[in-house]
mmCIF file of C-alpha atoms in Angstrom:
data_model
loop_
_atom_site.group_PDB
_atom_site.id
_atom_site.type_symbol
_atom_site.label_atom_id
_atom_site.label_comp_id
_atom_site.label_asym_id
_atom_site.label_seq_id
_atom_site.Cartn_x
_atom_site.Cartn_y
_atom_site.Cartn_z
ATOM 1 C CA UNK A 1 0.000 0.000 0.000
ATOM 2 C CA UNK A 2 2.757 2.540 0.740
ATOM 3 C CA UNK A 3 4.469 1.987 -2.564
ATOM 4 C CA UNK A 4 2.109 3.510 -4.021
ATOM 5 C CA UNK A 5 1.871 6.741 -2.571
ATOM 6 C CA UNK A 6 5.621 7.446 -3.743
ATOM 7 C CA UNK A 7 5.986 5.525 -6.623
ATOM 8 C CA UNK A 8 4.960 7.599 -9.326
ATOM 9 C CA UNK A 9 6.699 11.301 -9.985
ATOM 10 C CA UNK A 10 3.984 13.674 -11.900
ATOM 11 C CA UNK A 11 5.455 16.306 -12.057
ATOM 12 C CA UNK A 12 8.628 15.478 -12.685
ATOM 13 C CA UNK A 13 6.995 12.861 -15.507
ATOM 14 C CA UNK A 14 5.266 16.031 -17.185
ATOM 15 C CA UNK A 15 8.887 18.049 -17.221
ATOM 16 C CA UNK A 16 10.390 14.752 -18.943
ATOM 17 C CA UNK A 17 6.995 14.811 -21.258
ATOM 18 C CA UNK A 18 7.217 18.263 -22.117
ATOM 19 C CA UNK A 19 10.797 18.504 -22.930
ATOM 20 C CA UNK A 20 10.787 15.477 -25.017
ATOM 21 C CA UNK A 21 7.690 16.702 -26.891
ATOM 22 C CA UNK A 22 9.373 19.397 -27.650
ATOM 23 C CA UNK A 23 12.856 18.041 -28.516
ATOM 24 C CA UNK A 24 10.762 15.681 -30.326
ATOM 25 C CA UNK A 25 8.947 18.239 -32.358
ATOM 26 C CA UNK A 26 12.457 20.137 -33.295
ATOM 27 C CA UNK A 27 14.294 17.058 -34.298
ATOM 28 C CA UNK A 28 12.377 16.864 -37.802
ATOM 29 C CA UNK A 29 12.563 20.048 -38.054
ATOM 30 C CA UNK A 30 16.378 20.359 -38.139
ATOM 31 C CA UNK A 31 16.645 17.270 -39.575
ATOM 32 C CA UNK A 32 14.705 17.640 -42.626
ATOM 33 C CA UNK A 33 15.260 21.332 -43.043
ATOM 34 C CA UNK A 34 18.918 20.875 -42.854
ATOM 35 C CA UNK A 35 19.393 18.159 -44.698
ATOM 36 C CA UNK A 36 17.210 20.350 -47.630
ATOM 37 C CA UNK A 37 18.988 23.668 -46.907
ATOM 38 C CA UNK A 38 22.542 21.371 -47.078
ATOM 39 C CA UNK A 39 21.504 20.358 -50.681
ATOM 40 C CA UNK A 40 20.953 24.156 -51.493
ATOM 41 C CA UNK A 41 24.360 24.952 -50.502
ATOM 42 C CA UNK A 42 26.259 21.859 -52.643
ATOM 43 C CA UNK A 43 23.980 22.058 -55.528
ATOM 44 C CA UNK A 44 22.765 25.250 -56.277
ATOM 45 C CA UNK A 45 19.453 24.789 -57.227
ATOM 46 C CA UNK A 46 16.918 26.538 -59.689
ATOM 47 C CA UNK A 47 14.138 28.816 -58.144
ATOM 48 C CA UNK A 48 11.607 26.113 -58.922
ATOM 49 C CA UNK A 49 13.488 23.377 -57.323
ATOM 50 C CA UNK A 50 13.640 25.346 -54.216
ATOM 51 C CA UNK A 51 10.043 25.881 -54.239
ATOM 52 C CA UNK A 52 9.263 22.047 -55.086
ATOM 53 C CA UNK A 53 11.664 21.479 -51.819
ATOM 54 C CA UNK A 54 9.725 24.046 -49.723
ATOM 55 C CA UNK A 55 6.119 22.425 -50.780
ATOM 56 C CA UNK A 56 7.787 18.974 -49.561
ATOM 57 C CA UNK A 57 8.593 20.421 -46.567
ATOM 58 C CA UNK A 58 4.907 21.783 -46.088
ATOM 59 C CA UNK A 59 3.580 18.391 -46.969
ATOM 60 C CA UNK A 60 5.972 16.117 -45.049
ATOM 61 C CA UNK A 61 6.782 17.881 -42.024
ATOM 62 C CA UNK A 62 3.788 18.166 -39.951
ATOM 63 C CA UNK A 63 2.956 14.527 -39.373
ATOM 64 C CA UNK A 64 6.652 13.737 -38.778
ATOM 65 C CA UNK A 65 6.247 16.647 -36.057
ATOM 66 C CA UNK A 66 3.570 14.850 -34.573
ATOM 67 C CA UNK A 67 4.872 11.497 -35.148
ATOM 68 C CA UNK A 68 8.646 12.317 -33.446
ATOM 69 C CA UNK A 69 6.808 14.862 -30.369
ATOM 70 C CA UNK A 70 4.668 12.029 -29.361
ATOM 71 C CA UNK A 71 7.272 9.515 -29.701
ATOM 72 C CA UNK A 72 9.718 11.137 -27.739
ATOM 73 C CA UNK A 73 7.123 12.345 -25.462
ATOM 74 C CA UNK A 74 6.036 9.560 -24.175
ATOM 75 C CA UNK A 75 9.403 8.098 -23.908
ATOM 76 C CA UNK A 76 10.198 11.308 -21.753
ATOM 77 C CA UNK A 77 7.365 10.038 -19.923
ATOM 78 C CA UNK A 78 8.659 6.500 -19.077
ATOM 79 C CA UNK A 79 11.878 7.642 -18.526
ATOM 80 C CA UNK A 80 11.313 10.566 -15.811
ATOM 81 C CA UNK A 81 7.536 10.070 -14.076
ATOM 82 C CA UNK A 82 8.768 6.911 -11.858
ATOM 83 C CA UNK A 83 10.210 6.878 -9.090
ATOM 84 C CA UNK A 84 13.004 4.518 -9.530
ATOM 85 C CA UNK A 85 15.850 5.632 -11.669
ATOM 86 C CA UNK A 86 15.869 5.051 -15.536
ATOM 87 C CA UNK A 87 18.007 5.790 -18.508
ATOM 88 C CA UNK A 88 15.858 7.826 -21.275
ATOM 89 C CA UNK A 89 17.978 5.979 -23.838
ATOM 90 C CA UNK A 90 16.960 3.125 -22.571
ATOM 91 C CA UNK A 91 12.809 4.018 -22.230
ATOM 92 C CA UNK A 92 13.395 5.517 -25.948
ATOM 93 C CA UNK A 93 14.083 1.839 -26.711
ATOM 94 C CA UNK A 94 11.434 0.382 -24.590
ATOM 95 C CA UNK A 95 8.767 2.484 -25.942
ATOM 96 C CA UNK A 96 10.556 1.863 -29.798
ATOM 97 C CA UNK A 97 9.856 -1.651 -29.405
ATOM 98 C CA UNK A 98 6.211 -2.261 -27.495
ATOM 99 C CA UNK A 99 5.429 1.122 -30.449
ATOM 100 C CA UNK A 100 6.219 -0.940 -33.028
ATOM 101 C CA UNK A 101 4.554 -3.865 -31.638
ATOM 102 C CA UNK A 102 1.247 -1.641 -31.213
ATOM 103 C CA UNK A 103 1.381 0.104 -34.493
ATOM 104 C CA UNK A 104 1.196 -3.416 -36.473
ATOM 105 C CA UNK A 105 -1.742 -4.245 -34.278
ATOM 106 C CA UNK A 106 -3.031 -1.037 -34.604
ATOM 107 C CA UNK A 107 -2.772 -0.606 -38.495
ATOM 108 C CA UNK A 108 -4.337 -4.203 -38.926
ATOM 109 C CA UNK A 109 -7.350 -3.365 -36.966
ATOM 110 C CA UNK A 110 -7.536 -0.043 -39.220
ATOM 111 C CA UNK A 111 -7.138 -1.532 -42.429
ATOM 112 C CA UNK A 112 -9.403 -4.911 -41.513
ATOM 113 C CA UNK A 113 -12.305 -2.070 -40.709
ATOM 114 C CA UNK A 114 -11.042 -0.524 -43.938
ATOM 115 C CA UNK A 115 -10.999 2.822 -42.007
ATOM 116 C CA UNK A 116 -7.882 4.106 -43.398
ATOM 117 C CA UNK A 117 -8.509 7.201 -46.090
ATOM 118 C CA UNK A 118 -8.190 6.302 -49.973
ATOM 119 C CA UNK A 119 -5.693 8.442 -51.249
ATOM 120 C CA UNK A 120 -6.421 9.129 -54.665
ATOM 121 C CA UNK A 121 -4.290 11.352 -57.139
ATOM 122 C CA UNK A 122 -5.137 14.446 -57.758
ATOM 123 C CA UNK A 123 -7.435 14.823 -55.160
ATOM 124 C CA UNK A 124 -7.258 17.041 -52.267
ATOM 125 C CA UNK A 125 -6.802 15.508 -48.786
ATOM 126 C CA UNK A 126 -6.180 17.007 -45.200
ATOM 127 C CA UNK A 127 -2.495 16.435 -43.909
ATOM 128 C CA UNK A 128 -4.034 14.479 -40.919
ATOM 129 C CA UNK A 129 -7.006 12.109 -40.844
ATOM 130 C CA UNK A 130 -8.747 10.983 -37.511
ATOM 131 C CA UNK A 131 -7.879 7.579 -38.025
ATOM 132 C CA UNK A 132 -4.025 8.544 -39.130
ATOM 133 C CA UNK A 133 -3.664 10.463 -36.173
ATOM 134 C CA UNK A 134 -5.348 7.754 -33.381
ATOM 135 C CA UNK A 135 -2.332 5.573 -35.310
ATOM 136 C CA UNK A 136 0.379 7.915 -35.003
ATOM 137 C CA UNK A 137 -0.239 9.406 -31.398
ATOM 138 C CA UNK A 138 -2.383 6.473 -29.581
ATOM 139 C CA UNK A 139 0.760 4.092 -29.805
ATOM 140 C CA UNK A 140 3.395 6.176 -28.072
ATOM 141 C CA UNK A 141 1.596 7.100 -25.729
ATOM 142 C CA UNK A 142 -0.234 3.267 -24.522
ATOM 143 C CA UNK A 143 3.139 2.259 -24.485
ATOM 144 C CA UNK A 144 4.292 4.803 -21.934
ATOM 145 C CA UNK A 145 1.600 4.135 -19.954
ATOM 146 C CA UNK A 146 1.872 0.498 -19.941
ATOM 147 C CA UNK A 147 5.766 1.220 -19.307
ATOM 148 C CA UNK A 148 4.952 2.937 -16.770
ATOM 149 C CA UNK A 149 2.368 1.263 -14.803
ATOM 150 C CA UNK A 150 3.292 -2.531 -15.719
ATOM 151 C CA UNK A 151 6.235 -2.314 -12.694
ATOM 152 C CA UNK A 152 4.506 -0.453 -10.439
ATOM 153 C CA UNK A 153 1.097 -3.328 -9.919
ATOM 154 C CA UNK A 154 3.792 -6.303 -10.369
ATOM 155 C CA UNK A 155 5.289 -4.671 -7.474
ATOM 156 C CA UNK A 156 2.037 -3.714 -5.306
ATOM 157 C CA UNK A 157 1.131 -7.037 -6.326
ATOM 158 C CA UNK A 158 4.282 -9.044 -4.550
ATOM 159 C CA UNK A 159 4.195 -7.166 -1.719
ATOM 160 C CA UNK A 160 3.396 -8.462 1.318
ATOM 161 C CA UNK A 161 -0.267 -7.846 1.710
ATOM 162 C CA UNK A 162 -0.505 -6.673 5.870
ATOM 163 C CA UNK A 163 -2.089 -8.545 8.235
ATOM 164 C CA UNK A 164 -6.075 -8.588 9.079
ATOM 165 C CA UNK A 165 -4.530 -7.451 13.008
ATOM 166 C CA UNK A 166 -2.250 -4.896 11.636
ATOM 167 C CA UNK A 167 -5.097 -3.502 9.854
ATOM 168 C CA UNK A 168 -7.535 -3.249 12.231
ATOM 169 C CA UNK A 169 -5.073 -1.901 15.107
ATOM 170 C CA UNK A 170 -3.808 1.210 12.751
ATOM 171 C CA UNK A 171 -0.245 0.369 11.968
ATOM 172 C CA UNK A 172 -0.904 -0.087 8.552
ATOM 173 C CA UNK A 173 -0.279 3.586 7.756
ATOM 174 C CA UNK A 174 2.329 4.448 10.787
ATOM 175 C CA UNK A 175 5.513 4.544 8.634
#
């Protein structure tokens, strides 16, 4: 019973959360936009090639945004809101794996409901559907909270469970 009172860190969980959103959000961002602005400086590109790279960068970067601030989110979640001491490189794996794990489920439930959008050519279509984004941010983030609370109720659960005299004399909550 007392593990519980101290075993999970919110606040300290919602600083990891935050700041990984965050980094998570930038990382694209830099990544893509460098890698882009890199080619600009070694190739010297036509105006129109510039623009074609700018529209790519209007189409591509908001979902990996999304995709990379909930990912790392979550895994700043894992690694900071418990108590006991983890590595983030470490949750970042954790979460990687048990994401990947859920996305497959996830994307064959989608597709056997045939609820993902038909893209066709040439017509218009929003950068994020509903059912895109429950894939892309619903994965992350069950995995950091079944991360998170998986040790904590095997724990609760093999501790000693106190006494039906302890209970009933009020040493249960003395320590």
């Amino acid at each position: 019973m007392g593990y519980w009172r101290g075993s999970l860190n919110l606040a300290r969980g919602l600083r990891g959360f935050f700041l990984g959103a965050v980094g998570g959000g930038l990382a694209p961002v830099v990544v893509l936009g460098g890698s882009v602005v890199f080619n600009w400086l070694i190739h010297d590109p036509s105006a129109f090639d510039r623009r074609l790279d700018v529209a790519w960068l209007k189409e591509m970067l908001p979902t990996e945004v999304v995709g990379c601030a909930t990912f790392c989110a979550a895994a700043g979640w894992t690694a900071y809101a418990p108590a006991r001491r983890t590595n983030f490189a470490r949750s970042l794996c954790s979460v990687f794996l048990l994401t990947f794990a859920m996305y497959f489920a996830t994307w064959l439930v989608l597709e056997s409901m045939d609820l993902n959008p038909r893209r066709l050519k040439g017509d218009p279509f929003p950068t994020l559907d509903l059912p895109e984004l429950v894939f892309l941010v619903a994965s992350p983030l069950a995995a950091a909270a079944l991360l998170t609370l998986a040790p904590m109720v095997w724990r609760a659960k093999n501790e000693e469970s106190p006494s039906p005299k302890a209970m009933c004399s009020g040493r249960l909550f003395d320590s």
